[in-house]
CSV table of C-alpha atoms and ligand atoms in Angstrom, one decimal:
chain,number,residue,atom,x,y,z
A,1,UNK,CA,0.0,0.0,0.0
A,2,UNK,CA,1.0,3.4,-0.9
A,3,UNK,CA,2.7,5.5,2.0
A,4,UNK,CA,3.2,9.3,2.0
A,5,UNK,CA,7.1,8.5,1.1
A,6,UNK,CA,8.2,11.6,-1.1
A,7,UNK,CA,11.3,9.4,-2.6
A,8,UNK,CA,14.9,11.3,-3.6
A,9,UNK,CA,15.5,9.6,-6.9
A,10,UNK,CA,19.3,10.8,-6.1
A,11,UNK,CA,20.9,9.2,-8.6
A,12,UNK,CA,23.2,10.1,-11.7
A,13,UNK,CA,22.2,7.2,-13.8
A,14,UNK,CA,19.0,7.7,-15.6
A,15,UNK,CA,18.1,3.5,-16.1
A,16,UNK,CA,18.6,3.3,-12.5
A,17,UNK,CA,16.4,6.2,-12.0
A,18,UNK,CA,13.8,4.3,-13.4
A,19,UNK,CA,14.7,1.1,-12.0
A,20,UNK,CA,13.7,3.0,-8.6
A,21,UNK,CA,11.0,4.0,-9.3
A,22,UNK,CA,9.5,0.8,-11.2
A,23,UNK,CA,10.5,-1.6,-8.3
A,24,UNK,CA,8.9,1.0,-5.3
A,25,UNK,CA,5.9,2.5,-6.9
A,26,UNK,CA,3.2,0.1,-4.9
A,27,UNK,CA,4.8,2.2,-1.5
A,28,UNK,CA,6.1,5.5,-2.8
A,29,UNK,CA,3.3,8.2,-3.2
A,30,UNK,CA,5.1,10.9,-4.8
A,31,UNK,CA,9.2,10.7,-7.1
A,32,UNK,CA,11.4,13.4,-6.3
A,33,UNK,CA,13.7,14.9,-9.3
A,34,UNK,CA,16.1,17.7,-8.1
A,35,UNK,CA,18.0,19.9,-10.2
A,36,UNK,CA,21.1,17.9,-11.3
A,37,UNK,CA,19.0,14.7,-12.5
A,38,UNK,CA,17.2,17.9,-14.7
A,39,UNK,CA,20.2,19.2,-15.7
A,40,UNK,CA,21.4,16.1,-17.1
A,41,UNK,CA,18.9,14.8,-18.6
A,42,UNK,CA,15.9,17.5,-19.3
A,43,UNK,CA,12.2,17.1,-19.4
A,44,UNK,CA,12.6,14.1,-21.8
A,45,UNK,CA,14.3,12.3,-18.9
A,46,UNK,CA,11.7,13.4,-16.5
A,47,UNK,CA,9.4,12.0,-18.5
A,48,UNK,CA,10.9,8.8,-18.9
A,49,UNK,CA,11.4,8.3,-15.7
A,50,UNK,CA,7.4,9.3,-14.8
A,51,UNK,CA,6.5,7.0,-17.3
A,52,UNK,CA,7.8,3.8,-15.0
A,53,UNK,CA,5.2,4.8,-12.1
A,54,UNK,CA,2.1,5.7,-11.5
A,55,UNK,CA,3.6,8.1,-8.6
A,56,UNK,CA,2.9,12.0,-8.3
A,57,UNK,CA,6.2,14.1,-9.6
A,58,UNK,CA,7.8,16.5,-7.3
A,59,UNK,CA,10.1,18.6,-9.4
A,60,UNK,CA,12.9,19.6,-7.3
A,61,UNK,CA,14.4,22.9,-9.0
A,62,UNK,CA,14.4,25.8,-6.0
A,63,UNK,CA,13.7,28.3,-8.0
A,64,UNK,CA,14.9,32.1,-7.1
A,65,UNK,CA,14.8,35.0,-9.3
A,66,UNK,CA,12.7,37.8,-10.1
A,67,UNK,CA,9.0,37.2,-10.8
A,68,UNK,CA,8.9,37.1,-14.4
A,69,UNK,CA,12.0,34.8,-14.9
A,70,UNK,CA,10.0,32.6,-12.3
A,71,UNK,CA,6.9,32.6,-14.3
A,72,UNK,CA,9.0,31.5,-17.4
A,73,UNK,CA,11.1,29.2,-15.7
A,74,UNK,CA,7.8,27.4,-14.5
A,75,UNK,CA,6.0,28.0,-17.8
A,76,UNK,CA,8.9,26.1,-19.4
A,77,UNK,CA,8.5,22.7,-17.2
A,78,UNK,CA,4.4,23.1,-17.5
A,79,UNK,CA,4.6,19.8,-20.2
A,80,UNK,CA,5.5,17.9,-17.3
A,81,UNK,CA,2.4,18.7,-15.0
A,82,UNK,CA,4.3,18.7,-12.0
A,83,UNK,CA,2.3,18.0,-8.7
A,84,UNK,CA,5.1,19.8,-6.6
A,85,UNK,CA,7.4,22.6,-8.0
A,86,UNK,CA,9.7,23.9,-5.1
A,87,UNK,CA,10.7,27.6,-5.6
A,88,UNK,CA,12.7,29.3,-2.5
A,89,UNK,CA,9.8,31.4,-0.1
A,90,UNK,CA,13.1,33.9,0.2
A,91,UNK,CA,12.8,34.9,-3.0
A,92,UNK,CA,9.5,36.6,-1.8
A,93,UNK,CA,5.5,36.9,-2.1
A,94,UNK,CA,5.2,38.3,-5.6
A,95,UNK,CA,8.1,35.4,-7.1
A,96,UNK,CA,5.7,32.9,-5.4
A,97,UNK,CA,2.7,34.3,-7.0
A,98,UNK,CA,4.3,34.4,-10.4
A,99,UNK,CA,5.2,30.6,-10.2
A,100,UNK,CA,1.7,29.7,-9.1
A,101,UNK,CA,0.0,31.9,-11.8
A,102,UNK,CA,2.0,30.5,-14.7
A,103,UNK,CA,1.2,26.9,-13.5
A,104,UNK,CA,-2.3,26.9,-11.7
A,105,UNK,CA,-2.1,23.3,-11.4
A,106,UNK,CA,0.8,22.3,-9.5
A,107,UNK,CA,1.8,23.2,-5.9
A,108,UNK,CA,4.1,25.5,-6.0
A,109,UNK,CA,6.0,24.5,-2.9
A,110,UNK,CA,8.1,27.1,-1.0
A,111,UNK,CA,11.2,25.6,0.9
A,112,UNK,CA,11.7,27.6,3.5
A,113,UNK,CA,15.2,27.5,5.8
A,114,UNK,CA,17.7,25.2,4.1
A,115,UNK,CA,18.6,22.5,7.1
A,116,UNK,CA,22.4,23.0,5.8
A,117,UNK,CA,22.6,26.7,7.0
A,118,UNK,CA,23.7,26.9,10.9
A,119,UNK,CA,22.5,29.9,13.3
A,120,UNK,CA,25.8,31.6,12.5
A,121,UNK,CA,25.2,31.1,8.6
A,122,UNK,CA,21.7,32.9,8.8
A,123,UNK,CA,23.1,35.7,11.0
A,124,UNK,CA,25.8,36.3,8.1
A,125,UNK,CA,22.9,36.3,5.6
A,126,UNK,CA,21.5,38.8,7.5
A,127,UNK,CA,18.4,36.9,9.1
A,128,UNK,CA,17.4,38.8,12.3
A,129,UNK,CA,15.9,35.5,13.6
A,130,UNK,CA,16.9,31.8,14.8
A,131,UNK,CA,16.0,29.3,11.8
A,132,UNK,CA,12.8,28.2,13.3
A,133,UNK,CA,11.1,31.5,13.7
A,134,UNK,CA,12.6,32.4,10.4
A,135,UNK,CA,11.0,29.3,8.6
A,136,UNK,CA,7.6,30.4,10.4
A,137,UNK,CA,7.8,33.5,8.7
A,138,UNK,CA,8.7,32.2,5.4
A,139,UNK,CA,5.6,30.1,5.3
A,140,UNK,CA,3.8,32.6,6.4
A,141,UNK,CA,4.6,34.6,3.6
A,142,UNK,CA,4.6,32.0,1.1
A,143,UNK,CA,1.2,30.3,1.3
A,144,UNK,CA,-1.1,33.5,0.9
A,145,UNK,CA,1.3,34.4,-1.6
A,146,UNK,CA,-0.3,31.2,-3.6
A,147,UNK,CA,2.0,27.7,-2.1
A,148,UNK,CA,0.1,24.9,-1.7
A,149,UNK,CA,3.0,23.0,0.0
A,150,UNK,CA,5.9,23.9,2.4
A,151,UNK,CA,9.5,22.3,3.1
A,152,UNK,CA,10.3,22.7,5.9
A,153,UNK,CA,12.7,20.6,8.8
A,154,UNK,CA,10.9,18.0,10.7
A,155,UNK,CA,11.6,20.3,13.8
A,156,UNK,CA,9.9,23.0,12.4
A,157,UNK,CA,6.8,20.9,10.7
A,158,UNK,CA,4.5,21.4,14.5
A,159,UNK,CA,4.9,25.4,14.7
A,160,UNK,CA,4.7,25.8,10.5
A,161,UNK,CA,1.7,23.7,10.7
A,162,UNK,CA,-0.1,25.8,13.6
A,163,UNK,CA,1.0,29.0,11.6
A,164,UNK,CA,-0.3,28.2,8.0
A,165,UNK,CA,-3.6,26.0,9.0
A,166,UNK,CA,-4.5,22.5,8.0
A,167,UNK,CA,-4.6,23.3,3.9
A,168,UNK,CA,-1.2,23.5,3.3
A,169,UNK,CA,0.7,20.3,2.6
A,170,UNK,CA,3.8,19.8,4.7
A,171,UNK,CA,6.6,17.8,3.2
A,172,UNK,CA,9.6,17.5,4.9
A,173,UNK,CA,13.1,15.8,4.7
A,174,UNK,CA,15.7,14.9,7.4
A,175,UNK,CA,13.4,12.1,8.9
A,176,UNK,CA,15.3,8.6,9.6
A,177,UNK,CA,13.5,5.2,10.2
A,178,UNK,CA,13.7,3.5,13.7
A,179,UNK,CA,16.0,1.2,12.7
A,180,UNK,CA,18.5,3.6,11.1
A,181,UNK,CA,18.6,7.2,12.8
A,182,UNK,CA,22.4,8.6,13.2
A,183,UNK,CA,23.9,6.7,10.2
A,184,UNK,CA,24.6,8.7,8.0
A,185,UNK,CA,24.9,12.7,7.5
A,186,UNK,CA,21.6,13.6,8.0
A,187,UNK,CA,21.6,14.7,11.9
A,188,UNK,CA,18.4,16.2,13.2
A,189,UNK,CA,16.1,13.9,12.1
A,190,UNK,CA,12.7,12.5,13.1
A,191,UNK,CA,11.3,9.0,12.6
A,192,UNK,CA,8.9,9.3,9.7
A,193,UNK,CA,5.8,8.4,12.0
A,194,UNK,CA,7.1,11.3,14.2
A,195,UNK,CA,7.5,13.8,11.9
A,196,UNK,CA,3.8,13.1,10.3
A,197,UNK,CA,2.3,13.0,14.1
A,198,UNK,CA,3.7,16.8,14.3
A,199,UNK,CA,1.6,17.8,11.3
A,200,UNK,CA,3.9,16.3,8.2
A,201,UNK,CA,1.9,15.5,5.1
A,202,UNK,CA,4.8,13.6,3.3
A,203,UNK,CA,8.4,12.7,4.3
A,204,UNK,CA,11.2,12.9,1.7
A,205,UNK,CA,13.1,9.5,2.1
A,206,UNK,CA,16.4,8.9,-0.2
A,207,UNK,CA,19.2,6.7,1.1
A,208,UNK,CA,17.1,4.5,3.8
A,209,UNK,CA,15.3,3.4,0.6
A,210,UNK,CA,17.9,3.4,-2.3
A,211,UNK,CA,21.0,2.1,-0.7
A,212,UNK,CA,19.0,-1.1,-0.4
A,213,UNK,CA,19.2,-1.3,-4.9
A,214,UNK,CA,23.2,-2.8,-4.0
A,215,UNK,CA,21.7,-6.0,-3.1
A,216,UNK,CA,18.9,-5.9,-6.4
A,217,UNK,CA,15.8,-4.8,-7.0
A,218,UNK,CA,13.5,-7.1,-5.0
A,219,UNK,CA,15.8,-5.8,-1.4
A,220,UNK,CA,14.8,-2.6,-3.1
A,221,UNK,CA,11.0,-3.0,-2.8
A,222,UNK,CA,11.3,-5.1,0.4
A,223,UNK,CA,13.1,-1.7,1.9
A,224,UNK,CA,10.3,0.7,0.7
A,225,UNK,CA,7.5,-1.7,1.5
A,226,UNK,CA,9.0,-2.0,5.3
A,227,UNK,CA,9.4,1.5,5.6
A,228,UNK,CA,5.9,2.2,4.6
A,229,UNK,CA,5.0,-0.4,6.4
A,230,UNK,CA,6.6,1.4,9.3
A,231,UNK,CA,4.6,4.8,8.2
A,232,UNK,CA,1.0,3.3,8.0
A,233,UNK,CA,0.7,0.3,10.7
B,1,C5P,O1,19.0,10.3,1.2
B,1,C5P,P1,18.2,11.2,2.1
B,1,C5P,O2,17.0,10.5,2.7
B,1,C5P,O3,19.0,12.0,3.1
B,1,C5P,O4,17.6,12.2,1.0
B,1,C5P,C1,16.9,13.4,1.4
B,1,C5P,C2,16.6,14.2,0.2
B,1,C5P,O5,16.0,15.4,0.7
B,1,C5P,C3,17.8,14.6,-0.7
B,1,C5P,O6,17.3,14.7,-2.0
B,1,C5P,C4,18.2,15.9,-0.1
B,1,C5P,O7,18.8,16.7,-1.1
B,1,C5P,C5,16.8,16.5,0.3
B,1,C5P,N1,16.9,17.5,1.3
B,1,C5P,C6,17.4,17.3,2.6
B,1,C5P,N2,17.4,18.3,3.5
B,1,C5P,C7,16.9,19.5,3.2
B,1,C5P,C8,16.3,19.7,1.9
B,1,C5P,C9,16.3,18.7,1.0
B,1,C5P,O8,17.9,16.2,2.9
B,1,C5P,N3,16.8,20.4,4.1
């Protein structure tokens, strides 16, 4: 059965892209593509790999620029009917409203603190606030601005979802199954049953998932059906 696993397709191989996707599509509700699988291989690839599942496509560019560069940038990828577009809430209400007008069919999902910047990195950008105050703000900004979704940390997900109401959809990375929290680089994480008790609507789930592809494709859909498995029961 299908869980609300967002899953990285981090990969630089486009066949085993779509070797992912094919083997965990009964548990994965929604593929993610980020910028350097587009890069490399363009909406034809995105396509291709869509093609293998019947999963929703969350198109992982982070836009930033001004509004009308947004609008075309979105306007450009509007063949592939993405569910989720991410665009940075930084870049502000009216680039957020440009990206939702140009395609009125997608969520335009604002990401809102990058979990890579420290408290000393945001004071050098200039933020006057701590990250999770900061990331209330941005959401704040970003869904009457026209987002339908918001990325946010798992430790931020319970005070973004009291700020922004029950509409928005939450989606957030950083979260770790039971069996495999502190293994790797991501640090503050959150089981993925945690983070969707505080108010997540989707979890973004790479490596717990994909690493398991080294020992073939049926581990592969064993791993995402255990870890949905995990989400649901
Ligand atoms: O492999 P892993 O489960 O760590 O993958 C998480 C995915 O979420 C990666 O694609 C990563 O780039 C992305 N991401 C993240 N932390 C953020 C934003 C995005 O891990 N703050």
């Amino acid at each position: 059965m299908k869980a609300p696993i967002v899953l990285a397709v981090d990969t630089k191989d486009i066949d085993t892209a779509k070797r992912w996707v094919a083997a965990t599509s009964e548990s994965i509700s929604v593929i993610k593509l980020g910028l350097e699988f587009f890069l490399n291989f363009g909406a034809e690839g995105v396509k291709s790999v869509c093609a293998e599942t019947d999963a929703d496509l969350f198109l992982d560019l982070k836009l930033h620029d001004i509004p009308n560069t947004v609008s075309a940038a979105a306007t450009a990828v509007s063949s592939l009917q993405p569910d989720f577009l991410t665009v940075h809430a930084a870049g502000g209400a009216s680039m957020i409203s440009a990206a939702a007008g140009a395609l009125p069919s997608t969520r335009v999902t604002a990401v809102t603190i990058l979990t890579s910047l420290s408290e000393s990195d945001l004071v050098n950008i200039g933020f006057k606030d701590q990250a999770l105050p900061s990331a209330v703000r941005l959401a704040e900004l970003a869904v009457p601005a026209g987002a339908g979704a918001i990325v946010c940390s798992p430790l931020e997900v319970a005070a973004i979802r009291d700020a922004v109401g029950l509409e928005t959809i939450l989606i957030t990375p950083g979260v770790r199954p039971m069996s495999e929290a502190g293994s790797d680089d991501q640090k503050r994480t959150m089981t993925p049953r945690d983070a969707i008790s505080a108010g997540a609507n989707y979890v973004v789930i790479g490596r717990p998932i994909t690493q398991a592809w080294k020992d073939g494709e049926i581990a592969l859909r064993d791993k995402a059906r255990a870890i949905a498995a995990e989400i649901l029961n």
